[in-house]
CSV table of C-alpha atoms in Angstrom, one decimal:
chain,number,residue,atom,x,y,z
A,1,MET,CA,7.9,19.3,-32.9
A,2,HIS,CA,9.5,21.1,-29.9
A,3,LEU,CA,7.2,22.0,-27.2
A,4,GLY,CA,7.4,24.6,-24.2
A,5,LEU,CA,6.0,24.0,-20.7
A,6,LYS,CA,3.4,26.6,-21.2
A,7,LYS,CA,2.1,24.8,-24.1
A,8,ILE,CA,2.2,21.4,-22.3
A,9,PHE,CA,0.4,22.6,-19.2
A,10,GLN,CA,-2.2,24.2,-21.4
A,11,GLU,CA,-3.0,20.9,-22.9
A,12,ARG,CA,-3.2,19.3,-19.3
A,13,ASP,CA,-6.5,17.7,-20.1
A,14,LYS,CA,-4.9,15.7,-23.1
A,15,ARG,CA,-2.6,14.1,-20.3
A,16,TRP,CA,0.8,15.0,-21.9
A,17,SER,CA,3.8,13.9,-20.2
A,18,ILE,CA,7.5,14.2,-20.1
A,19,CYS,CA,10.1,11.5,-20.3
A,20,TYR,CA,13.8,11.9,-21.1
A,21,ARG,CA,12.7,15.3,-22.5
A,22,ASN,CA,10.3,13.6,-25.0
A,23,VAL,CA,6.7,14.5,-24.9
A,24,TYR,CA,4.0,11.8,-25.0
A,25,ASN,CA,0.3,11.9,-25.4
A,26,CYS,CA,-0.8,9.2,-22.8
A,27,VAL,CA,-4.4,9.2,-23.5
A,28,ARG,CA,-3.3,6.7,-26.2
A,29,ARG,CA,-1.5,4.6,-23.7
A,30,MET,CA,-4.3,1.7,-23.8
A,31,GLU,CA,-3.5,1.1,-27.2
A,32,VAL,CA,0.0,-0.4,-26.1
A,33,SER,CA,-0.5,-3.0,-23.8
A,34,ASN,CA,3.0,-3.8,-23.3
A,35,ILE,CA,3.9,-0.5,-21.6
A,36,VAL,CA,3.9,-1.1,-17.7
A,37,LEU,CA,1.7,1.2,-15.7
A,38,VAL,CA,4.1,3.9,-15.3
A,39,PHE,CA,2.0,5.8,-17.6
A,40,LEU,CA,-1.0,5.7,-15.2
A,41,ILE,CA,0.6,8.6,-13.4
A,42,SER,CA,-0.2,10.7,-16.3
A,43,SER,CA,-3.9,10.1,-15.8
A,44,PHE,CA,-3.6,12.2,-12.6
A,45,THR,CA,-1.2,15.0,-13.1
A,46,LEU,CA,1.3,16.3,-15.5
A,47,VAL,CA,4.9,15.4,-14.4
A,48,HIS,CA,8.3,14.6,-15.8
A,49,LEU,CA,8.2,10.8,-15.6
A,50,GLN,CA,12.0,10.2,-16.0
A,51,ASP,CA,12.5,8.7,-12.5
A,52,ALA,CA,9.3,6.9,-12.4
A,53,PHE,CA,9.9,5.3,-15.6
A,54,VAL,CA,13.3,3.8,-14.7
A,55,ALA,CA,11.9,2.8,-11.2
A,56,PHE,CA,9.0,0.7,-12.7
A,57,HIS,CA,10.7,-0.9,-15.7
A,58,VAL,CA,13.2,-3.7,-16.0
A,59,ASP,CA,13.6,-3.8,-19.6
A,60,LYS,CA,13.7,-0.2,-20.7
A,61,LEU,CA,14.8,-0.6,-24.2
A,62,LEU,CA,11.8,-2.8,-24.9
A,63,VAL,CA,9.4,-0.5,-23.3
A,64,SER,CA,11.0,2.4,-25.2
A,65,LYS,CA,10.0,0.8,-28.5
A,66,TYR,CA,6.3,0.8,-27.5
A,67,LEU,CA,6.4,4.3,-26.4
A,68,LYS,CA,7.3,5.7,-30.0
A,69,SER,CA,3.6,5.3,-30.9
A,70,LEU,CA,2.8,7.8,-28.1
A,71,GLN,CA,5.5,10.5,-28.7
A,72,ILE,CA,4.4,13.8,-30.0
A,73,GLY,CA,7.3,15.9,-30.0
A,74,GLU,CA,10.2,16.9,-27.8
A,75,LEU,CA,10.8,19.5,-24.8
A,76,ALA,CA,12.1,22.8,-26.1
A,77,SER,CA,15.8,23.0,-25.8
A,78,ASP,CA,15.5,26.2,-23.4
A,79,GLU,CA,13.0,24.5,-21.1
A,80,PRO,CA,14.4,22.9,-17.9
A,81,SER,CA,14.5,19.1,-17.4
A,82,VAL,CA,13.3,19.4,-13.7
A,83,GLU,CA,10.1,21.3,-12.8
A,84,PRO,CA,10.0,24.2,-10.3
A,85,THR,CA,8.2,22.1,-7.6
A,86,LYS,CA,11.1,19.6,-7.6
A,87,ASN,CA,14.4,19.6,-6.0
A,88,LYS,CA,16.9,19.7,-8.7
A,89,MET,CA,20.0,18.6,-6.3
A,90,LEU,CA,18.1,16.1,-4.8
A,91,VAL,CA,16.9,14.6,-8.5
A,92,GLU,CA,20.6,14.5,-9.7
A,93,ASP,CA,22.0,13.1,-6.5
A,94,PHE,CA,19.4,10.2,-6.6
A,95,ARG,CA,20.2,9.3,-10.4
A,96,GLU,CA,23.8,9.2,-9.2
A,97,LEU,CA,22.6,6.8,-6.4
A,98,ARG,CA,20.7,4.7,-8.9
A,99,ALA,CA,23.7,4.3,-11.3
A,100,THR,CA,25.7,3.2,-8.3
A,101,VAL,CA,23.1,0.5,-7.3
A,102,GLU,CA,23.1,-0.7,-10.9
A,103,LYS,CA,26.8,-0.9,-10.9
A,104,MET,CA,26.9,-2.8,-7.6
A,105,GLY,CA,24.5,-5.2,-9.1
A,106,LEU,CA,21.7,-4.7,-6.4
A,107,LEU,CA,18.9,-4.9,-9.0
A,108,LYS,CA,19.9,-8.5,-9.8
A,109,PRO,CA,17.8,-11.2,-8.2
A,110,ASN,CA,19.5,-14.1,-6.2
A,111,GLN,CA,17.7,-17.1,-7.5
A,112,LEU,CA,18.8,-19.2,-4.5
A,113,PHE,CA,17.0,-16.7,-2.1
A,114,PHE,CA,13.8,-16.9,-3.9
A,115,PHE,CA,14.1,-20.9,-4.4
A,116,LEU,CA,14.5,-21.2,-0.6
A,117,HIS,CA,11.6,-18.9,0.0
A,118,LEU,CA,9.4,-21.1,-2.1
A,119,ALA,CA,10.6,-24.2,-0.5
A,120,HIS,CA,9.9,-22.8,2.9
A,121,ILE,CA,6.4,-21.9,1.5
A,122,LEU,CA,5.9,-25.7,0.6
A,123,LEU,CA,7.2,-26.8,4.1
A,124,LEU,CA,4.5,-25.0,5.6
A,125,ASP,CA,2.0,-26.6,3.5
A,126,ALA,CA,3.4,-30.1,4.1
A,127,ALA,CA,3.7,-29.3,8.0
A,128,ALA,CA,0.0,-28.3,7.9
A,129,TRP,CA,-1.0,-31.6,6.4
A,130,LEU,CA,1.0,-33.8,8.7
A,131,ILE,CA,-0.2,-32.1,11.8
A,132,LEU,CA,-3.7,-32.6,10.6
A,133,PHE,CA,-3.4,-36.4,9.6
A,134,TYR,CA,-1.0,-37.5,12.6
A,135,PHE,CA,-2.4,-35.4,15.3
A,136,GLY,CA,-5.8,-34.3,14.2
A,137,THR,CA,-5.2,-30.6,15.1
A,138,SER,CA,-6.1,-27.6,13.1
A,139,LEU,CA,-4.0,-26.5,10.5
A,140,ILE,CA,-5.3,-23.1,10.2
A,141,PRO,CA,-2.2,-21.1,11.5
A,142,PHE,CA,0.1,-23.0,9.1
A,143,ILE,CA,-2.5,-22.3,6.1
A,144,VAL,CA,-2.5,-18.9,7.1
A,145,SER,CA,1.4,-18.6,7.2
A,146,LEU,CA,1.5,-20.3,3.9
A,147,VAL,CA,-0.8,-17.8,2.2
A,148,VAL,CA,0.8,-14.7,3.8
A,149,GLN,CA,4.1,-15.9,2.7
A,150,ALA,CA,2.9,-16.5,-0.6
A,151,SER,CA,1.4,-12.9,-0.7
A,152,TRP,CA,4.6,-11.6,-0.1
A,153,LEU,CA,6.2,-13.9,-3.0
A,154,GLN,CA,3.4,-12.4,-5.2
A,155,HIS,CA,4.6,-9.1,-4.4
A,156,ASP,CA,8.2,-9.7,-5.5
A,157,LEU,CA,6.8,-11.3,-8.8
A,158,GLY,CA,4.5,-8.3,-9.3
A,159,HIS,CA,7.5,-6.1,-9.0
A,160,LEU,CA,9.3,-8.0,-11.5
A,161,SER,CA,12.1,-8.8,-9.1
A,162,VAL,CA,12.4,-12.6,-9.0
A,163,PHE,CA,13.5,-13.2,-12.4
A,164,ARG,CA,15.8,-11.5,-15.0
A,165,MET,CA,13.2,-12.2,-17.6
A,166,THR,CA,9.8,-10.1,-17.4
A,167,LYS,CA,7.8,-12.9,-18.8
A,168,TRP,CA,8.9,-15.5,-16.0
A,169,ASN,CA,7.8,-13.0,-13.4
A,170,HIS,CA,4.3,-12.4,-15.0
A,171,LEU,CA,3.7,-16.1,-15.6
A,172,LEU,CA,4.6,-17.2,-11.8
A,173,HIS,CA,3.0,-14.1,-10.7
A,174,LYS,CA,-0.4,-15.1,-12.2
A,175,PHE,CA,0.0,-18.7,-10.7
A,176,VAL,CA,0.9,-17.4,-7.2
A,177,MET,CA,-1.6,-14.6,-7.1
A,178,CYS,CA,-4.6,-16.0,-8.6
A,179,HIS,CA,-4.1,-19.9,-7.8
A,180,LEU,CA,-2.7,-19.8,-4.5
A,181,ILE,CA,-4.4,-16.7,-3.0
A,182,GLY,CA,-7.3,-16.3,-5.1
A,183,ALA,CA,-7.1,-12.8,-6.4
A,184,SER,CA,-6.5,-11.4,-10.0
A,185,ALA,CA,-2.8,-10.6,-10.8
A,186,LYS,CA,-3.7,-7.7,-13.1
A,187,TRP,CA,-6.2,-6.3,-10.5
A,188,TRP,CA,-3.1,-6.1,-8.2
A,189,THR,CA,-0.7,-4.7,-10.5
A,190,LEU,CA,-3.2,-1.9,-11.5
A,191,LEU,CA,-3.9,-0.9,-8.1
A,192,HIS,CA,-0.4,-1.4,-6.7
A,193,SER,CA,1.2,0.6,-9.5
A,194,GLN,CA,-0.8,3.7,-8.8
A,195,HIS,CA,0.0,3.4,-5.1
A,196,HIS,CA,3.8,3.3,-5.8
A,197,ALA,CA,3.3,6.3,-8.2
A,198,LYS,CA,1.7,8.5,-5.9
A,199,PRO,CA,1.9,7.2,-2.4
A,200,ASN,CA,-0.5,8.6,0.5
A,201,CYS,CA,-1.7,11.3,-2.4
A,202,PHE,CA,-5.5,11.6,-1.8
A,203,GLN,CA,-7.5,10.6,-5.0
A,204,LYS,CA,-4.4,9.3,-6.6
A,205,ASP,CA,-3.5,6.2,-4.3
A,206,PRO,CA,-5.9,3.6,-4.1
A,207,ASP,CA,-4.6,2.5,-0.8
A,208,ILE,CA,-6.2,5.4,1.0
A,209,ASP,CA,-9.3,5.4,-0.6
A,210,MET,CA,-10.9,4.6,2.7
A,211,HIS,CA,-10.9,8.2,3.5
A,212,PRO,CA,-13.4,9.8,4.1
A,213,PHE,CA,-16.1,7.0,3.9
A,214,LEU,CA,-14.7,4.6,6.6
A,215,PHE,CA,-11.8,6.8,8.3
A,216,THR,CA,-10.5,10.4,8.0
A,217,LEU,CA,-6.8,10.1,7.3
A,218,GLY,CA,-4.0,12.7,7.6
A,219,LYS,CA,-3.7,15.8,9.6
A,220,LYS,CA,-4.6,18.5,6.8
A,221,LEU,CA,-7.3,16.3,5.1
A,222,SER,CA,-9.0,15.7,8.7
A,223,VAL,CA,-9.2,19.4,9.4
A,224,GLU,CA,-10.6,20.2,5.8
A,225,LEU,CA,-13.3,17.5,6.2
A,226,GLY,CA,-14.2,19.0,9.7
A,227,ILE,CA,-14.5,22.6,8.2
A,228,LYS,CA,-16.9,21.2,5.5
A,229,LYS,CA,-19.1,19.5,8.2
A,230,LYS,CA,-18.9,16.2,6.7
A,231,LYS,CA,-19.3,13.1,8.9
A,232,TYR,CA,-19.8,9.8,7.3
A,233,MET,CA,-18.5,8.0,10.3
A,234,PRO,CA,-17.9,8.9,14.0
A,235,TYR,CA,-14.1,9.5,13.3
A,236,ASN,CA,-13.4,10.7,16.7
A,237,HIS,CA,-13.9,6.8,17.6
A,238,GLN,CA,-12.0,5.5,14.5
A,239,HIS,CA,-9.2,4.3,16.7
A,240,LYS,CA,-11.4,2.0,18.3
A,241,TYR,CA,-13.5,0.6,15.5
A,242,PHE,CA,-10.5,0.3,13.4
A,243,PHE,CA,-9.9,-3.2,15.3
A,244,ILE,CA,-13.1,-4.5,14.2
A,245,THR,CA,-13.1,-3.3,10.6
A,246,LEU,CA,-10.3,-2.7,8.6
A,247,PRO,CA,-7.8,-5.9,9.6
A,248,PRO,CA,-10.3,-8.6,9.9
A,249,LEU,CA,-12.6,-7.5,7.3
A,250,LEU,CA,-10.3,-6.2,4.3
A,251,PHE,CA,-9.9,-9.4,2.6
A,252,PRO,CA,-13.2,-11.3,3.4
A,253,THR,CA,-15.2,-8.5,2.3
A,254,PHE,CA,-13.7,-5.5,0.2
A,255,PHE,CA,-10.9,-7.2,-1.6
A,256,GLN,CA,-13.0,-10.4,-2.5
A,257,TRP,CA,-15.7,-8.2,-4.1
A,258,HIS,CA,-13.3,-5.7,-5.7
A,259,THR,CA,-11.1,-8.3,-7.4
A,260,PHE,CA,-13.9,-10.1,-9.1
A,261,TYR,CA,-15.4,-6.8,-9.9
A,262,ILE,CA,-12.3,-5.3,-11.6
A,263,ALA,CA,-11.2,-8.8,-13.2
A,264,TYR,CA,-14.9,-9.1,-14.7
A,265,THR,CA,-15.3,-5.6,-16.1
A,266,LYS,CA,-11.9,-5.3,-17.4
A,267,ARG,CA,-12.3,-8.7,-18.8
A,268,TYR,CA,-9.4,-10.4,-17.1
A,269,TRP,CA,-10.5,-13.8,-18.3
A,270,VAL,CA,-7.4,-15.8,-17.6
A,271,ASP,CA,-7.2,-14.4,-14.2
A,272,LEU,CA,-10.6,-15.3,-13.5
A,273,ALA,CA,-10.0,-18.8,-14.6
A,274,TRP,CA,-7.0,-19.1,-12.3
A,275,MET,CA,-8.9,-17.7,-9.4
A,276,LEU,CA,-11.6,-20.3,-9.9
A,277,THR,CA,-8.9,-23.0,-9.5
A,278,PHE,CA,-8.3,-21.5,-5.8
A,279,TYR,CA,-11.6,-21.4,-4.8
A,280,ILE,CA,-12.3,-25.0,-6.1
A,281,ARG,CA,-9.2,-26.3,-3.8
A,282,PHE,CA,-10.5,-24.0,-1.1
A,283,PHE,CA,-13.8,-24.9,-0.4
A,284,PHE,CA,-13.7,-28.7,-1.5
A,285,ILE,CA,-10.6,-29.6,0.2
A,286,TYR,CA,-10.2,-27.2,2.9
A,287,GLY,CA,-14.2,-26.8,3.3
A,288,SER,CA,-14.4,-30.6,3.7
A,289,LEU,CA,-11.9,-30.6,6.6
A,290,PHE,CA,-13.1,-27.4,8.5
A,291,GLY,CA,-16.5,-26.0,9.2
A,292,ILE,CA,-17.5,-22.3,8.2
A,293,LYS,CA,-16.1,-21.2,11.7
A,294,SER,CA,-12.7,-22.3,10.7
A,295,LEU,CA,-12.9,-21.0,7.1
A,296,LEU,CA,-13.7,-17.5,8.4
A,297,ALA,CA,-11.0,-17.8,11.1
A,298,TYR,CA,-8.5,-18.2,8.0
A,299,TYR,CA,-9.6,-15.1,6.3
A,300,PHE,CA,-9.8,-13.0,9.4
A,301,ILE,CA,-6.1,-14.0,10.6
A,302,PHE,CA,-4.7,-13.5,7.0
A,303,SER,CA,-6.5,-10.2,6.7
A,304,SER,CA,-5.2,-8.9,9.8
A,305,TRP,CA,-1.7,-9.8,9.4
A,306,PHE,CA,-1.7,-8.3,6.0
A,307,VAL,CA,-3.3,-4.9,7.0
A,308,TRP,CA,-1.2,-4.4,10.1
A,309,VAL,CA,1.9,-4.9,8.0
A,310,SER,CA,0.9,-2.9,5.0
A,311,GLN,CA,-0.4,0.1,6.9
A,312,MET,CA,2.2,0.4,9.4
A,313,ASN,CA,4.4,2.1,6.7
A,314,HIS,CA,2.0,4.5,5.4
A,315,ILE,CA,-0.9,5.6,7.5
A,316,PRO,CA,1.2,7.2,10.3
A,317,MET,CA,3.0,9.4,7.4
A,318,ASP,CA,1.8,12.5,5.7
A,319,ILE,CA,-1.6,12.0,3.8
A,320,TYR,CA,-2.5,15.0,1.4
A,321,TYR,CA,-3.2,15.8,-2.0
A,322,ASP,CA,-0.4,15.4,-4.8
A,323,LYS,CA,2.2,18.1,-4.7
A,324,ASN,CA,3.8,17.0,-7.6
A,325,LEU,CA,7.3,16.8,-5.8
A,326,ASP,CA,10.3,14.8,-7.0
A,327,TRP,CA,10.6,11.1,-6.8
A,328,VAL,CA,12.4,10.8,-3.6
A,329,SER,CA,10.6,13.6,-1.7
A,330,THR,CA,7.4,12.0,-3.1
A,331,GLN,CA,8.3,8.5,-1.5
A,332,LEU,CA,10.1,9.5,1.7
A,333,GLN,CA,7.2,11.7,3.0
A,334,ALA,CA,4.7,8.7,2.6
A,335,THR,CA,7.0,5.9,3.9
A,336,CYS,CA,8.7,4.8,6.9
A,337,ASN,CA,10.9,1.8,7.8
A,338,VAL,CA,10.6,-0.9,10.6
A,339,GLU,CA,13.8,-2.2,12.4
A,340,GLN,CA,15.6,-5.2,10.9
A,341,SER,CA,15.7,-8.6,12.6
A,342,LEU,CA,15.2,-12.0,11.2
A,343,PHE,CA,11.7,-12.2,12.4
A,344,ASN,CA,10.9,-8.7,11.2
A,345,ASP,CA,12.3,-9.6,7.9
A,346,TRP,CA,10.3,-12.8,7.7
A,347,PHE,CA,7.0,-11.5,9.2
A,348,THR,CA,6.8,-8.4,6.9
A,349,GLY,CA,8.2,-10.1,3.8
A,350,HIS,CA,11.3,-7.5,4.1
A,351,LEU,CA,8.6,-4.7,3.7
A,352,ASN,CA,10.1,-3.3,6.9
A,353,PHE,CA,12.5,-1.7,4.5
A,354,GLN,CA,9.6,0.3,2.7
A,355,ILE,CA,11.6,3.2,2.1
A,356,GLU,CA,14.1,1.4,0.0
A,357,HIS,CA,11.4,-0.7,-1.6
A,358,HIS,CA,9.4,2.7,-2.9
A,359,LEU,CA,12.8,4.4,-4.1
A,360,PHE,CA,13.9,1.0,-6.1
A,361,PRO,CA,10.4,-1.0,-6.7
A,362,THR,CA,12.1,-3.7,-8.8
A,363,MET,CA,15.2,-4.3,-6.5
A,364,PRO,CA,14.9,-7.9,-5.0
A,365,ARG,CA,14.2,-7.7,-1.3
A,366,HIS,CA,17.3,-9.4,-0.2
A,367,ASN,CA,19.2,-6.5,-1.3
A,368,TYR,CA,17.3,-3.7,0.7
A,369,TRP,CA,19.7,-4.0,3.8
A,370,LYS,CA,22.7,-3.3,1.5
A,371,VAL,CA,21.2,-0.1,-0.2
A,372,ALA,CA,19.9,1.1,3.1
A,373,PRO,CA,23.1,3.0,4.3
A,374,LEU,CA,23.1,4.9,0.9
A,375,VAL,CA,19.6,5.9,1.1
A,376,LYS,CA,20.3,7.1,4.6
A,377,SER,CA,23.4,9.1,3.5
A,378,LEU,CA,21.2,10.8,0.6
A,379,CYS,CA,18.5,11.7,3.0
A,380,ALA,CA,21.1,13.3,5.6
A,381,LYS,CA,22.6,15.3,2.9
A,382,HIS,CA,19.5,16.5,1.9
A,383,GLY,CA,17.9,17.0,5.3
A,384,ILE,CA,15.2,14.6,4.8
A,385,GLU,CA,13.8,12.5,7.7
A,386,TYR,CA,14.6,9.0,7.4
A,387,GLN,CA,12.1,7.3,9.9
A,388,CYS,CA,12.9,3.9,11.3
A,389,LYS,CA,11.1,2.3,14.4
A,390,PRO,CA,10.4,-1.0,16.3
A,391,LEU,CA,7.9,-3.1,15.0
A,392,LEU,CA,5.4,-2.9,18.0
A,393,THR,CA,5.9,0.8,17.6
A,394,ALA,CA,4.9,0.9,14.0
A,395,PHE,CA,1.7,-0.9,14.8
A,396,ALA,CA,0.8,1.4,17.7
A,397,ASP,CA,1.6,4.5,15.4
A,398,ILE,CA,-1.2,3.2,13.2
A,399,VAL,CA,-3.7,3.6,16.1
A,400,HIS,CA,-2.3,7.0,17.3
A,401,SER,CA,-2.4,8.5,14.0
A,402,LEU,CA,-6.1,7.5,13.5
A,403,LYS,CA,-6.8,8.8,17.1
A,404,ASN,CA,-5.0,12.3,16.2
A,405,SER,CA,-6.8,12.7,12.8
A,406,GLY,CA,-10.2,11.8,14.5
A,407,GLU,CA,-9.7,14.6,17.0
A,408,LEU,CA,-8.5,17.1,14.4
A,409,TRP,CA,-11.6,16.4,12.5
A,410,LEU,CA,-13.9,16.7,15.7
A,411,ASP,CA,-12.2,20.1,16.7
A,412,ALA,CA,-12.7,21.4,13.0
A,413,TYR,CA,-16.1,19.9,12.9
A,414,LEU,CA,-17.5,21.7,16.1
A,415,HIS,CA,-15.4,25.1,16.3
A,416,LYS,CA,-14.3,26.1,12.7
């Protein structure tokens, strides 16, 4: 059956989507558990999914087999492959860049890199215990470093960028995320895939769900909230209470509750079992050595480290409703980079290359620096700003953006 765009848009409520000119009914996506969460995108808006499909999946041939049960037709021959809201030339140039990246082998993982990364995590763990037994000094800083670096490793595994075989990524991801960190691997995949699909898109990116109940984010959304005379928090002071809310409390409070809630309600029983092993180890081993204050310090330091790194690339950028832009424009308007250095690479888990990571989410992080010049050239050709800043500037920009959006809200709240 050949379908026109007009007919497809009329069936928007049925969540029809287009990939390689094939039309799929994604309401039935849950029947096909092997499909990676790219089709969650279609829960939000109707789009051509080709670039997202290619970006998210490693074994495309395998996934294509499962997609057949969702296919309901093909796009009519006289219909364009790129929607009017998207930059056709940019789409074509990025697909050429993607082909170049694949030919250069930049999507293939270096097993030695990840082995050494895991080895350094184990060394941090060993150093923590040695310091405790020989010097009687608190090992909290080492444990925090261990868990943060483990969280960067689970991020690699969750993006299928460590092993060439998908199943090995999934298996080790479950071990690292559930056993070493204490959170559900499937919970992370569910939320993080939505974030990558529509970064900084209000009501579609779960990473900005703090708007408007805790913070007001983005210039336009803040003005809109003020005009509607809505006030859930004193937003004009949000750049101050940010320091005592999101960084220290995200993990000890919201994430702990939410990961268990999602794992239980969606019946991720294997994840829950693995998570229990973390808490048994954490409270019976660490809890017997430290008091409650030290355990809370662990969570607060870990949470703060994670929040500052994860938010520096996104909160200062454009935050608004989904505009259904092309893949490159969607990612670039929501992400920025931090300058490269050995410390920055280690401290952020190479997420200082956030632009490259969002454009190529399955790319092993040790190759980000290699593709960065090619991405810069693409941006320069199409007049897209490629932002890169020092680490401390990136941290400061989080506070500055919160202060700015809070002032915009207050002005609209009082005068518009």
